[in-house]
């Protein structure tokens, strides 16, 4: 039984990390945009002034509050409200990741002073590196880059067509 559960656990963990990684590709730009455009200097200063364990508590808040969004989204999808479930999942996951990424960026040095956190983060980094070294990860990354490039080209084409249309009407 243990021989069967171990590979299943690895597959489920890999899927979970892949979903988070996909969402992080969207969450990081949002987080960076917020950092550049929203002025929360007093809040940032306060967060940076926290000692390690209060920083850990603050870092945990978005996860504790927003992790239950996943079962709610699953319930919505299971009751036939698939679109509502998908939107709930996507918004909740992006919000959680944006907040966690921002808080981690602000408190990383203090969090790494907590031995258990540093150990877990090291294991997380190892698993992430292992996943990113797989052929499947490289294929997914190449496909996502190709899709992003295609969307950028289509967007540029549309913008060019609309600007020609607008200038031709003048």
mmCIF file of C-alpha atoms in Angstrom:
data_model
loop_
_atom_site.group_PDB
_atom_site.id
_atom_site.type_symbol
_atom_site.label_atom_id
_atom_site.label_comp_id
_atom_site.label_asym_id
_atom_site.label_seq_id
_atom_site.Cartn_x
_atom_site.Cartn_y
_atom_site.Cartn_z
ATOM 1 C CA UNK A 1 0.000 0.000 0.000
ATOM 2 C CA UNK A 2 2.828 2.394 0.896
ATOM 3 C CA UNK A 3 4.453 1.765 -2.501
ATOM 4 C CA UNK A 4 1.231 2.872 -4.212
ATOM 5 C CA UNK A 5 0.586 5.943 -2.068
ATOM 6 C CA UNK A 6 4.075 7.417 -2.399
ATOM 7 C CA UNK A 7 3.918 8.051 -6.190
ATOM 8 C CA UNK A 8 0.332 9.293 -5.872
ATOM 9 C CA UNK A 9 1.447 11.751 -3.198
ATOM 10 C CA UNK A 10 4.279 12.992 -5.410
ATOM 11 C CA UNK A 11 1.929 13.457 -8.358
ATOM 12 C CA UNK A 12 -0.617 15.344 -6.253
ATOM 13 C CA UNK A 13 2.108 17.545 -4.765
ATOM 14 C CA UNK A 14 3.507 18.237 -8.233
ATOM 15 C CA UNK A 15 0.058 19.201 -9.521
ATOM 16 C CA UNK A 16 -0.479 21.500 -6.540
ATOM 17 C CA UNK A 17 2.898 23.202 -7.065
ATOM 18 C CA UNK A 18 2.282 23.490 -10.820
ATOM 19 C CA UNK A 19 -1.078 25.191 -10.247
ATOM 20 C CA UNK A 20 0.539 27.588 -7.774
ATOM 21 C CA UNK A 21 3.386 28.244 -10.214
ATOM 22 C CA UNK A 22 0.927 29.024 -13.007
ATOM 23 C CA UNK A 23 -0.953 31.417 -10.749
ATOM 24 C CA UNK A 24 2.324 33.015 -9.625
ATOM 25 C CA UNK A 25 3.109 33.956 -13.227
ATOM 26 C CA UNK A 26 0.006 36.152 -13.031
ATOM 27 C CA UNK A 27 0.324 37.155 -9.371
ATOM 28 C CA UNK A 28 3.908 38.486 -9.552
ATOM 29 C CA UNK A 29 3.197 41.154 -12.188
ATOM 30 C CA UNK A 30 0.086 42.243 -10.266
ATOM 31 C CA UNK A 31 2.119 42.421 -7.070
ATOM 32 C CA UNK A 32 4.888 44.437 -8.728
ATOM 33 C CA UNK A 33 2.323 46.783 -10.263
ATOM 34 C CA UNK A 34 0.750 47.336 -6.855
ATOM 35 C CA UNK A 35 4.162 48.023 -5.366
ATOM 36 C CA UNK A 36 4.901 50.665 -8.007
ATOM 37 C CA UNK A 37 1.488 52.334 -8.101
ATOM 38 C CA UNK A 38 -0.003 52.150 -4.652
ATOM 39 C CA UNK A 39 1.589 54.139 -1.906
ATOM 40 C CA UNK A 40 1.460 52.189 1.329
ATOM 41 C CA UNK A 41 4.775 53.415 2.714
ATOM 42 C CA UNK A 42 3.579 53.597 6.337
ATOM 43 C CA UNK A 43 2.178 50.062 6.097
ATOM 44 C CA UNK A 44 5.409 48.769 4.530
ATOM 45 C CA UNK A 45 7.450 50.466 7.249
ATOM 46 C CA UNK A 46 5.281 48.908 9.956
ATOM 47 C CA UNK A 47 5.496 45.433 8.387
ATOM 48 C CA UNK A 48 9.280 45.699 8.076
ATOM 49 C CA UNK A 49 9.527 46.774 11.733
ATOM 50 C CA UNK A 50 7.884 43.576 12.999
ATOM 51 C CA UNK A 51 10.018 40.950 14.744
ATOM 52 C CA UNK A 52 10.274 37.450 13.185
ATOM 53 C CA UNK A 53 7.339 35.670 14.862
ATOM 54 C CA UNK A 54 4.788 38.483 14.397
ATOM 55 C CA UNK A 55 6.005 38.608 10.763
ATOM 56 C CA UNK A 56 5.222 34.892 10.499
ATOM 57 C CA UNK A 57 1.760 35.456 11.975
ATOM 58 C CA UNK A 58 1.082 38.261 9.493
ATOM 59 C CA UNK A 59 2.455 36.140 6.644
ATOM 60 C CA UNK A 60 0.019 33.370 7.617
ATOM 61 C CA UNK A 61 -3.118 35.549 7.590
ATOM 62 C CA UNK A 62 -3.799 35.535 3.808
ATOM 63 C CA UNK A 63 -3.268 31.772 3.660
ATOM 64 C CA UNK A 64 -5.572 31.118 6.613
ATOM 65 C CA UNK A 65 -8.294 33.425 5.305
ATOM 66 C CA UNK A 66 -8.108 32.608 1.583
ATOM 67 C CA UNK A 67 -7.227 28.895 1.530
ATOM 68 C CA UNK A 68 -10.878 27.955 2.328
ATOM 69 C CA UNK A 69 -11.845 29.567 -0.996
ATOM 70 C CA UNK A 70 -10.784 26.336 -2.752
ATOM 71 C CA UNK A 71 -13.446 24.127 -1.121
ATOM 72 C CA UNK A 72 -16.047 26.864 -1.688
ATOM 73 C CA UNK A 73 -15.101 26.962 -5.372
ATOM 74 C CA UNK A 74 -15.280 23.160 -5.544
ATOM 75 C CA UNK A 75 -18.728 23.231 -3.923
ATOM 76 C CA UNK A 76 -19.948 25.818 -6.427
ATOM 77 C CA UNK A 77 -18.634 23.763 -9.328
ATOM 78 C CA UNK A 78 -20.145 20.561 -7.903
ATOM 79 C CA UNK A 79 -23.566 22.201 -7.570
ATOM 80 C CA UNK A 80 -23.582 23.201 -11.230
ATOM 81 C CA UNK A 81 -22.268 26.728 -10.813
ATOM 82 C CA UNK A 82 -19.071 25.999 -12.726
ATOM 83 C CA UNK A 83 -18.379 29.551 -13.873
ATOM 84 C CA UNK A 84 -18.926 30.949 -10.371
ATOM 85 C CA UNK A 85 -16.691 28.234 -8.958
ATOM 86 C CA UNK A 86 -13.940 28.965 -11.467
ATOM 87 C CA UNK A 87 -14.105 32.724 -10.869
ATOM 88 C CA UNK A 88 -14.114 32.198 -7.095
ATOM 89 C CA UNK A 89 -11.094 29.903 -7.329
ATOM 90 C CA UNK A 90 -9.134 32.182 -9.650
ATOM 91 C CA UNK A 91 -9.817 35.407 -7.731
ATOM 92 C CA UNK A 92 -9.187 33.783 -4.340
ATOM 93 C CA UNK A 93 -5.967 32.121 -5.462
ATOM 94 C CA UNK A 94 -4.621 35.260 -7.149
ATOM 95 C CA UNK A 95 -5.481 37.414 -4.141
ATOM 96 C CA UNK A 96 -3.819 34.928 -1.781
ATOM 97 C CA UNK A 97 -0.683 34.665 -3.890
ATOM 98 C CA UNK A 98 -0.368 38.422 -4.397
ATOM 99 C CA UNK A 99 -0.674 39.071 -0.667
ATOM 100 C CA UNK A 100 1.662 36.221 0.287
ATOM 101 C CA UNK A 101 4.234 37.286 -2.306
ATOM 102 C CA UNK A 102 4.178 40.910 -1.105
ATOM 103 C CA UNK A 103 4.404 39.929 2.555
ATOM 104 C CA UNK A 104 7.192 37.435 1.851
ATOM 105 C CA UNK A 105 9.108 40.100 -0.066
ATOM 106 C CA UNK A 106 8.798 42.480 2.895
ATOM 107 C CA UNK A 107 9.544 39.949 5.664
ATOM 108 C CA UNK A 108 11.826 37.343 4.061
ATOM 109 C CA UNK A 109 14.931 38.165 6.108
ATOM 110 C CA UNK A 110 13.026 38.006 9.386
ATOM 111 C CA UNK A 111 11.173 34.839 8.434
ATOM 112 C CA UNK A 112 14.463 33.114 7.607
ATOM 113 C CA UNK A 113 15.592 33.745 11.204
ATOM 114 C CA UNK A 114 12.932 31.254 12.336
ATOM 115 C CA UNK A 115 14.634 27.844 12.071
ATOM 116 C CA UNK A 116 11.469 25.866 11.254
ATOM 117 C CA UNK A 117 10.419 28.368 8.579
ATOM 118 C CA UNK A 118 13.901 28.384 7.049
ATOM 119 C CA UNK A 119 13.894 24.561 6.979
ATOM 120 C CA UNK A 120 10.422 24.370 5.360
ATOM 121 C CA UNK A 121 11.367 27.075 2.853
ATOM 122 C CA UNK A 122 14.530 25.124 1.990
ATOM 123 C CA UNK A 123 12.464 21.970 1.373
ATOM 124 C CA UNK A 124 9.972 23.999 -0.682
ATOM 125 C CA UNK A 125 12.847 25.391 -2.771
ATOM 126 C CA UNK A 126 14.205 21.852 -3.308
ATOM 127 C CA UNK A 127 10.822 20.531 -4.469
ATOM 128 C CA UNK A 128 10.308 23.542 -6.696
ATOM 129 C CA UNK A 129 13.766 23.102 -8.242
ATOM 130 C CA UNK A 130 13.015 19.404 -8.816
ATOM 131 C CA UNK A 131 9.710 20.209 -10.511
ATOM 132 C CA UNK A 132 11.288 22.938 -12.643
ATOM 133 C CA UNK A 133 13.987 20.484 -13.741
ATOM 134 C CA UNK A 134 11.449 18.033 -15.167
ATOM 135 C CA UNK A 135 10.777 17.734 -18.869
ATOM 136 C CA UNK A 136 7.066 18.325 -18.243
ATOM 137 C CA UNK A 137 7.839 21.680 -16.620
ATOM 138 C CA UNK A 138 10.031 22.762 -19.535
ATOM 139 C CA UNK A 139 7.286 21.809 -22.007
ATOM 140 C CA UNK A 140 4.636 23.711 -20.038
ATOM 141 C CA UNK A 141 6.924 26.764 -19.770
ATOM 142 C CA UNK A 142 7.624 26.687 -23.515
ATOM 143 C CA UNK A 143 3.904 26.402 -24.284
ATOM 144 C CA UNK A 144 3.062 29.258 -21.923
ATOM 145 C CA UNK A 145 5.740 31.478 -23.473
ATOM 146 C CA UNK A 146 4.443 30.648 -26.950
ATOM 147 C CA UNK A 147 0.879 31.441 -25.867
ATOM 148 C CA UNK A 148 1.982 34.706 -24.238
ATOM 149 C CA UNK A 149 3.889 35.703 -27.393
ATOM 150 C CA UNK A 150 0.880 34.850 -29.566
ATOM 151 C CA UNK A 151 -1.425 36.938 -27.354
ATOM 152 C CA UNK A 152 1.046 39.851 -27.469
ATOM 153 C CA UNK A 153 1.209 39.670 -31.280
ATOM 154 C CA UNK A 154 -2.594 39.481 -31.556
ATOM 155 C CA UNK A 155 -2.935 42.427 -29.196
ATOM 156 C CA UNK A 156 -0.424 44.470 -31.208
ATOM 157 C CA UNK A 157 -2.271 43.587 -34.424
ATOM 158 C CA UNK A 158 -5.604 44.628 -32.923
ATOM 159 C CA UNK A 159 -4.193 47.883 -31.580
ATOM 160 C CA UNK A 160 -2.660 48.623 -34.976
ATOM 161 C CA UNK A 161 -5.938 47.859 -36.750
ATOM 162 C CA UNK A 162 -7.934 50.042 -34.362
ATOM 163 C CA UNK A 163 -5.476 52.924 -34.643
ATOM 164 C CA UNK A 164 -5.653 52.718 -38.474
ATOM 165 C CA UNK A 165 -9.423 52.650 -38.250
ATOM 166 C CA UNK A 166 -9.442 55.657 -35.923
ATOM 167 C CA UNK A 167 -7.076 57.688 -38.145
ATOM 168 C CA UNK A 168 -8.987 56.789 -41.305
ATOM 169 C CA UNK A 169 -12.221 58.162 -39.786
ATOM 170 C CA UNK A 170 -10.636 61.494 -38.955
#
